Short mmCIF file of C-alpha atoms in Angstrom, two decimals:
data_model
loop_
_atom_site.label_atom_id
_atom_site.label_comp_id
_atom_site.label_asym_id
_atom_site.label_seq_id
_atom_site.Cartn_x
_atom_site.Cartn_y
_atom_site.Cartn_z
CA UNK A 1 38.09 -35.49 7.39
CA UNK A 2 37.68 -32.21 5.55
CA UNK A 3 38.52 -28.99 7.67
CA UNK A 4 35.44 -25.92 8.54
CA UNK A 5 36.11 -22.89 8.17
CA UNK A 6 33.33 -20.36 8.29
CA UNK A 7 33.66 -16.92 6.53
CA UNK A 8 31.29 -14.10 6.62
CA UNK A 9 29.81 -12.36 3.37
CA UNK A 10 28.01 -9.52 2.87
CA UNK A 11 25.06 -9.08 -0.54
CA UNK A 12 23.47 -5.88 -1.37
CA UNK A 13 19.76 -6.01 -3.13
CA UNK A 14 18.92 -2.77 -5.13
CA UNK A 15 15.10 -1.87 -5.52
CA UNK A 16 14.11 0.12 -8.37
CA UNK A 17 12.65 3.25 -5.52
CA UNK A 18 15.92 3.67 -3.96
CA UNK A 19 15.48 0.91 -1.51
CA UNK A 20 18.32 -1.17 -0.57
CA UNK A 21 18.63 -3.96 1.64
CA UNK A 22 22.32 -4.99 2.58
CA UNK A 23 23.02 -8.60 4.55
CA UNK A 24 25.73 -10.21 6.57
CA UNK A 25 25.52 -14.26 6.85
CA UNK A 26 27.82 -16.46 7.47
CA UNK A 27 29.19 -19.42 5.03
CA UNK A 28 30.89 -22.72 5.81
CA UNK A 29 33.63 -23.34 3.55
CA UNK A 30 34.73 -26.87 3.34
CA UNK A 31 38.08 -27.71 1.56
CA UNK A 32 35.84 -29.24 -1.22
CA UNK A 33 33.75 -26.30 -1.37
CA UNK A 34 36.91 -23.83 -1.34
CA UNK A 35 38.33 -25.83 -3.74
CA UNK A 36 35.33 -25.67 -6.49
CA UNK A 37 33.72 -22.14 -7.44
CA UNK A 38 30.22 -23.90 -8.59
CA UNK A 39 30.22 -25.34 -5.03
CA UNK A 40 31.15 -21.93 -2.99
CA UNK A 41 28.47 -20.33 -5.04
CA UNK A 42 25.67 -23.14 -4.07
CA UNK A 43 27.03 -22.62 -0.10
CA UNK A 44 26.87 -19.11 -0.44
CA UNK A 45 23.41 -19.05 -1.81
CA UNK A 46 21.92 -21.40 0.36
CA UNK A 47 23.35 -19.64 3.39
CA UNK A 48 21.65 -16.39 2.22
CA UNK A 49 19.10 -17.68 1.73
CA UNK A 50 19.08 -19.40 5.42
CA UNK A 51 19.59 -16.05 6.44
CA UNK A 52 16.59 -14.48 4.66
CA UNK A 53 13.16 -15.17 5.20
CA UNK A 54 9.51 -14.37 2.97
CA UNK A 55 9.23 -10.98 4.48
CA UNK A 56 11.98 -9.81 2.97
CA UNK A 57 11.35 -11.29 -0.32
CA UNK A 58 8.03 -10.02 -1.06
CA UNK A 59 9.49 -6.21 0.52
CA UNK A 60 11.95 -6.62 -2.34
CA UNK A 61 9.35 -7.16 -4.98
CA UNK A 62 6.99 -5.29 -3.74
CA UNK A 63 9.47 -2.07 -3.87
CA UNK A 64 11.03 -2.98 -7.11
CA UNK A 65 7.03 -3.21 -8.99
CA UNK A 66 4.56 -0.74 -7.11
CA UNK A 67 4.82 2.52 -6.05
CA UNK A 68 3.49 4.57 -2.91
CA UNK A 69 0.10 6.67 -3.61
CA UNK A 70 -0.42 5.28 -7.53
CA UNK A 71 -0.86 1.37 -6.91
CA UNK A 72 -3.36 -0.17 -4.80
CA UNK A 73 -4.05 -2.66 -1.47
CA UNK A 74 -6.96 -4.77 -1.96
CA UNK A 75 -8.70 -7.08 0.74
CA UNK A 76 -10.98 -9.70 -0.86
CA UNK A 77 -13.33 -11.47 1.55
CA UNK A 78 -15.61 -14.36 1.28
CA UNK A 79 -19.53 -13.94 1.55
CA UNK A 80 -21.29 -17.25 3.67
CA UNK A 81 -22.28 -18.39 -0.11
CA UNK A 82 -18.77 -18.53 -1.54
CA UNK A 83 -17.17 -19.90 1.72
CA UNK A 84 -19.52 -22.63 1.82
CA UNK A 85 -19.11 -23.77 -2.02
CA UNK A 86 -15.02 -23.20 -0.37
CA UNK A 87 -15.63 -26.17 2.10
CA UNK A 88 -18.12 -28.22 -0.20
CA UNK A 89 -15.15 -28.26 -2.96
CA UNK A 90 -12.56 -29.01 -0.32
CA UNK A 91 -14.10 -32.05 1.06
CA UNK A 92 -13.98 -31.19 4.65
CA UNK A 93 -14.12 -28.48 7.64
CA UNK A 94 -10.77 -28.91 8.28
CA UNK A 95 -8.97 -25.06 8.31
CA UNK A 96 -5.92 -26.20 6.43
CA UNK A 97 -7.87 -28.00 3.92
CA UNK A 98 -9.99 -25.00 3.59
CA UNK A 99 -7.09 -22.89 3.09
CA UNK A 100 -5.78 -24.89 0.04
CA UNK A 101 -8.83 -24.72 -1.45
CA UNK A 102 -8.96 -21.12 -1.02
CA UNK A 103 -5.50 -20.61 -2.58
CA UNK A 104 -7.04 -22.83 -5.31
CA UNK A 105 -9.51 -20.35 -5.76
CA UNK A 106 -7.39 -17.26 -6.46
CA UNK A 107 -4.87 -19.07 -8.55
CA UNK A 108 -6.96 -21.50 -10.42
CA UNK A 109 -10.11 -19.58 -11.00
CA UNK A 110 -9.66 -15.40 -9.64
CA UNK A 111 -6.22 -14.76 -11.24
CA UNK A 112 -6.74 -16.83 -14.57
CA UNK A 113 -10.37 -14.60 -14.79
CA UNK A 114 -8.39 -11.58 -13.97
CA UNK A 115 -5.73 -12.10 -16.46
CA UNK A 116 -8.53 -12.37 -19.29
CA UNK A 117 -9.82 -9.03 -18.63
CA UNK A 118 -6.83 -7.50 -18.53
CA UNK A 119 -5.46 -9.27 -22.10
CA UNK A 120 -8.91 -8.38 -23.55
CA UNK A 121 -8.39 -4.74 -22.06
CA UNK A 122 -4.73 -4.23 -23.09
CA UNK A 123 -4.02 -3.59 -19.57
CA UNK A 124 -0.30 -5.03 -18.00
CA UNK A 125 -1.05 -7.10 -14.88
CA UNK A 126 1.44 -7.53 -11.67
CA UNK A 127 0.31 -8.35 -8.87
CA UNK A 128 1.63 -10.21 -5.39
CA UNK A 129 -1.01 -12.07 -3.08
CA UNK A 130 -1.37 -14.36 0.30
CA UNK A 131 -4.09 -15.85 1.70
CA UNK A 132 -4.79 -15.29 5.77
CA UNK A 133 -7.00 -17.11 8.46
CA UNK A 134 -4.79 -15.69 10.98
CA UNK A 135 -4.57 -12.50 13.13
CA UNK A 136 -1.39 -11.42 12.61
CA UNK A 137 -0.88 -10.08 16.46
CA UNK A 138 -2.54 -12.89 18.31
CA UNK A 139 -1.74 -15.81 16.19
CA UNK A 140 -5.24 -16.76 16.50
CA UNK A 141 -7.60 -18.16 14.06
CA UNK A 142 -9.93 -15.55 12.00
CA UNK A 143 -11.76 -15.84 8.69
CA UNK A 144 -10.31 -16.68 5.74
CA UNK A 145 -9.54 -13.32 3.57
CA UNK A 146 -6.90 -12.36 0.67
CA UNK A 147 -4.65 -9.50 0.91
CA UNK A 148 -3.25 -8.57 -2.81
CA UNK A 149 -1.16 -5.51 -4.54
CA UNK A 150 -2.03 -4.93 -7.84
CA UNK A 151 -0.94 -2.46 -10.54
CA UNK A 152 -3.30 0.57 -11.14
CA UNK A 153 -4.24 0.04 -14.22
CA UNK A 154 -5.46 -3.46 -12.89
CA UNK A 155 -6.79 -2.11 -10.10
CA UNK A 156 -10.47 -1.91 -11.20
CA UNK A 157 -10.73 -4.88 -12.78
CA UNK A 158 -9.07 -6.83 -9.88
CA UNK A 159 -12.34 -5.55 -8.20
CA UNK A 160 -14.59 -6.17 -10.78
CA UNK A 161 -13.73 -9.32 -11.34
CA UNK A 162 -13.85 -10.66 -7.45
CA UNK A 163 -17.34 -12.88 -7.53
CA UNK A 164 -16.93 -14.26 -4.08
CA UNK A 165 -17.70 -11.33 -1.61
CA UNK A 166 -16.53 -8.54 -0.71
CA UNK A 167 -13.92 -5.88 -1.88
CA UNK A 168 -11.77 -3.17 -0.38
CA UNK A 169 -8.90 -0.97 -1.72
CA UNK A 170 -6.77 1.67 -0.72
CA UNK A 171 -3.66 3.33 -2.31
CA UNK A 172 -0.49 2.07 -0.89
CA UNK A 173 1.36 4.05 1.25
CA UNK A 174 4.45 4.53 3.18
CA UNK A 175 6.10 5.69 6.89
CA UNK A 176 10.19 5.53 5.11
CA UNK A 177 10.80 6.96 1.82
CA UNK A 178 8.49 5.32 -0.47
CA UNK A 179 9.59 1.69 1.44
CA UNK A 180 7.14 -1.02 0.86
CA UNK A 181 8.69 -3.35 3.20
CA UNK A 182 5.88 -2.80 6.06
CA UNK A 183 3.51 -3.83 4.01
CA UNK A 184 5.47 -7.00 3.12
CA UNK A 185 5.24 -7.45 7.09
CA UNK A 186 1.84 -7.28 7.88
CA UNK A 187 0.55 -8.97 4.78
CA UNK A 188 3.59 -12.30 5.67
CA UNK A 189 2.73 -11.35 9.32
CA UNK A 190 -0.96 -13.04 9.08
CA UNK A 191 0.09 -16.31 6.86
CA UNK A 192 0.45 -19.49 8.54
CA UNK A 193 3.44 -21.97 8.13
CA UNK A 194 2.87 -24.88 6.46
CA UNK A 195 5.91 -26.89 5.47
CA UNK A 196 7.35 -26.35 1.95
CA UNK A 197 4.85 -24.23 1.04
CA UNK A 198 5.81 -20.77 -0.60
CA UNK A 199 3.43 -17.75 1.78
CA UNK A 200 2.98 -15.46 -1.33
CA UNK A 201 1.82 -15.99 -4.90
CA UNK A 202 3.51 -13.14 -7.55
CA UNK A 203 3.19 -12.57 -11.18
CA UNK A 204 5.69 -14.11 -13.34
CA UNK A 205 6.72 -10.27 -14.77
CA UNK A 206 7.18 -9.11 -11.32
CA UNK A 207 11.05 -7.23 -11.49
CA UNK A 208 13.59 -8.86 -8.98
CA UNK A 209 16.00 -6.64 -7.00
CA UNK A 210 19.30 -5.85 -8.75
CA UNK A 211 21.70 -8.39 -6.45
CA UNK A 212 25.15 -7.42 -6.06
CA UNK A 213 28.05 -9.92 -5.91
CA UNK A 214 28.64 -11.44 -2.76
CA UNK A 215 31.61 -9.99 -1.14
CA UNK A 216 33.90 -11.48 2.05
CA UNK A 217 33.33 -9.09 5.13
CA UNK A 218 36.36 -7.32 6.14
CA UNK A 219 35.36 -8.40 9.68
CA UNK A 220 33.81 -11.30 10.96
CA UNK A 221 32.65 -9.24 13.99
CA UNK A 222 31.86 -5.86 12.03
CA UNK A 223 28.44 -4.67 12.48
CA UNK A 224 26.70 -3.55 9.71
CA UNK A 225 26.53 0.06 8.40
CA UNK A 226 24.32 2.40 6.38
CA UNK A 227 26.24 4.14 3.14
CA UNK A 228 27.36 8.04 4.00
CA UNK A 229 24.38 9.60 2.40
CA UNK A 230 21.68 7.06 2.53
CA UNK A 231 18.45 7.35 5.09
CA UNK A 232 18.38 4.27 7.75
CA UNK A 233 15.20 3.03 7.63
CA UNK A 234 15.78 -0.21 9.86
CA UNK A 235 18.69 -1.90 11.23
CA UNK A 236 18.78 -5.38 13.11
CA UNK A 237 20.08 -5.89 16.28
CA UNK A 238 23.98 -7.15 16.27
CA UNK A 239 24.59 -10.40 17.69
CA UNK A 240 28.07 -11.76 17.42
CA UNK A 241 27.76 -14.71 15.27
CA UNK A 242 24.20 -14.41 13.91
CA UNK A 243 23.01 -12.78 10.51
CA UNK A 244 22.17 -9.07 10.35
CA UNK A 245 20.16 -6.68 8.06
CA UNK A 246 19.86 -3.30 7.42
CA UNK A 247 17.98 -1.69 4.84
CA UNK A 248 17.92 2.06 3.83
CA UNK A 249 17.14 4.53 1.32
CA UNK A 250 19.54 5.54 -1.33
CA UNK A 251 18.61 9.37 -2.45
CA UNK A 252 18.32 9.49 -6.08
CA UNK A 253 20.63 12.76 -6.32
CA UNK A 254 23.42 10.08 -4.79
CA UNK A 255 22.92 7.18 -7.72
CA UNK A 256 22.12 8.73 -11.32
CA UNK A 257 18.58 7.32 -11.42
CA UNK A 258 17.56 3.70 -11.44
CA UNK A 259 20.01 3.42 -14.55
CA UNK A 260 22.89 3.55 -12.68
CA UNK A 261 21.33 1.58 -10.15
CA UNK A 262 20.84 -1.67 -12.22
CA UNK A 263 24.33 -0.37 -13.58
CA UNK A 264 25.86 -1.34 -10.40
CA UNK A 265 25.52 -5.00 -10.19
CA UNK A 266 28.48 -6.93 -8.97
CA UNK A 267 30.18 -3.54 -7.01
CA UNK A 268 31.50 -4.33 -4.07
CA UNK A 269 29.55 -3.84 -0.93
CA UNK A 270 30.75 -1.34 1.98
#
């Protein structure tokens, strides 16, 4: 019988507007996995990734491809035309079948349409997307509606080109340092779970954060701290033997600009 051991590592996720997010998750390290690097880098990944969750994905992209004040929120709703066509093509009243259909309807149909006008236009498109029949405080069931980010120089044609209903938009905005992650919250905070199923939809050319090498914790029961320099912006509770997160804002003055950012993948973590 192969002997357990479990180590603790710590990864550090750069975002293009000074963002970082830093994370401390523990890995069980077989003798077989010790003993093979391709396996400790599959048990290392998959206990990040344990340890992570869609929130924080989306935050990542989201602050590593838009920026506060220049690239926009849009809601799109459905008018009682469109969301009956909706339940015609789905077959059924059922909610969840009703919510495929509607993710059908902004990949399928609403992006591809988008992505014409913006080829034809010699406009770059990025955008990040979920779809929501949920209140996001109460858990209880509310219209179908689609939250999506899009570029700026998308932004009007990501209007223009919703047929279904209704449109609003808004610059996106910020209460931490040009940090998108709130955004990420409320916009995961109002998708239901459905097994296996991913809770955003992204662009292909959407940047990912610059990942740092995984590095063994000094301590297995060291909290996490924020670099000397950097602005906290949120810190998770320390429990001894459970993941934590922090994530904070690197002042550009402190890293060279986003080139020495990206310049610092693999660096050890502190």
């Amino acid at each position: 019988m192969s002997s357990v051991k479990t180590e603790w590592y710590i990864r550090t996720y750069r975002c293009d507007n000074g963002i970082e997010y830093k994370t401390k998750f523990p890995v069980r390290e077989t003798a077989a996995v010790k003993a093979s690097y391709s396996r400790m880098r599959t048990a290392v990944r998959r206990a990040e990734k344990g340890a992570t969750e869609a929130r924080t994905e989306l935050g990542r992209l989201l602050n590593c491809n838009f920026t506060v004040g220049r690239d926009m929120c849009m809601g799109l709703d459905f008018s009682d035309e469109a969301l009956a066509e909706l339940e015609r093509r789905a077959g059924s009243g059922d909610r969840d079948a009703l919510y495929i259909e509607v993710g059908k309807c902004m990949s399928e149909r609403y992006i591809k349409r988008l992505q014409r006008a913006c080829a034809k236009a010699g406009v770059e498109l990025r955008y990040a997307f979920v779809v929501s029949d949920m209140d996001g405080v109460t858990g209880e069931a509310v219209r179908v509606h689609v939250h999506i980010v899009v570029n700026a120089e998308a932004a009007e044609l990501a209007a223009e080109k919703w047929h279904e209903g209704g449109v609003w938009a808004r610059p996106l905005y910020s209460h931490h340092q040009g940090d998108l992650q709130e955004l990420a919250d409320y916009m995961i905070g109002q998708v239901r779970y459905f097994p296996n199923a991913k809770r955003y939809k992204a662009s292909r050319n959407l940047k990912k954060a610059v990942a740092g090498k995984p590095v063994k914790a000094r301590s297995a029961a060291a909290e996490l701290t924020v670099p000397s320099g950097c602005v906290k912006i949120f810190r998770s509770e320390y429990h001894a033997g459970r993941p934590q997160h922090i994530r904070y804002w690197r002042p550009p003055e402190r890293t060279g600009g986003a080139a020495r950012q990206r310049g610092s993948r693999g660096k050890k973590a502190n």
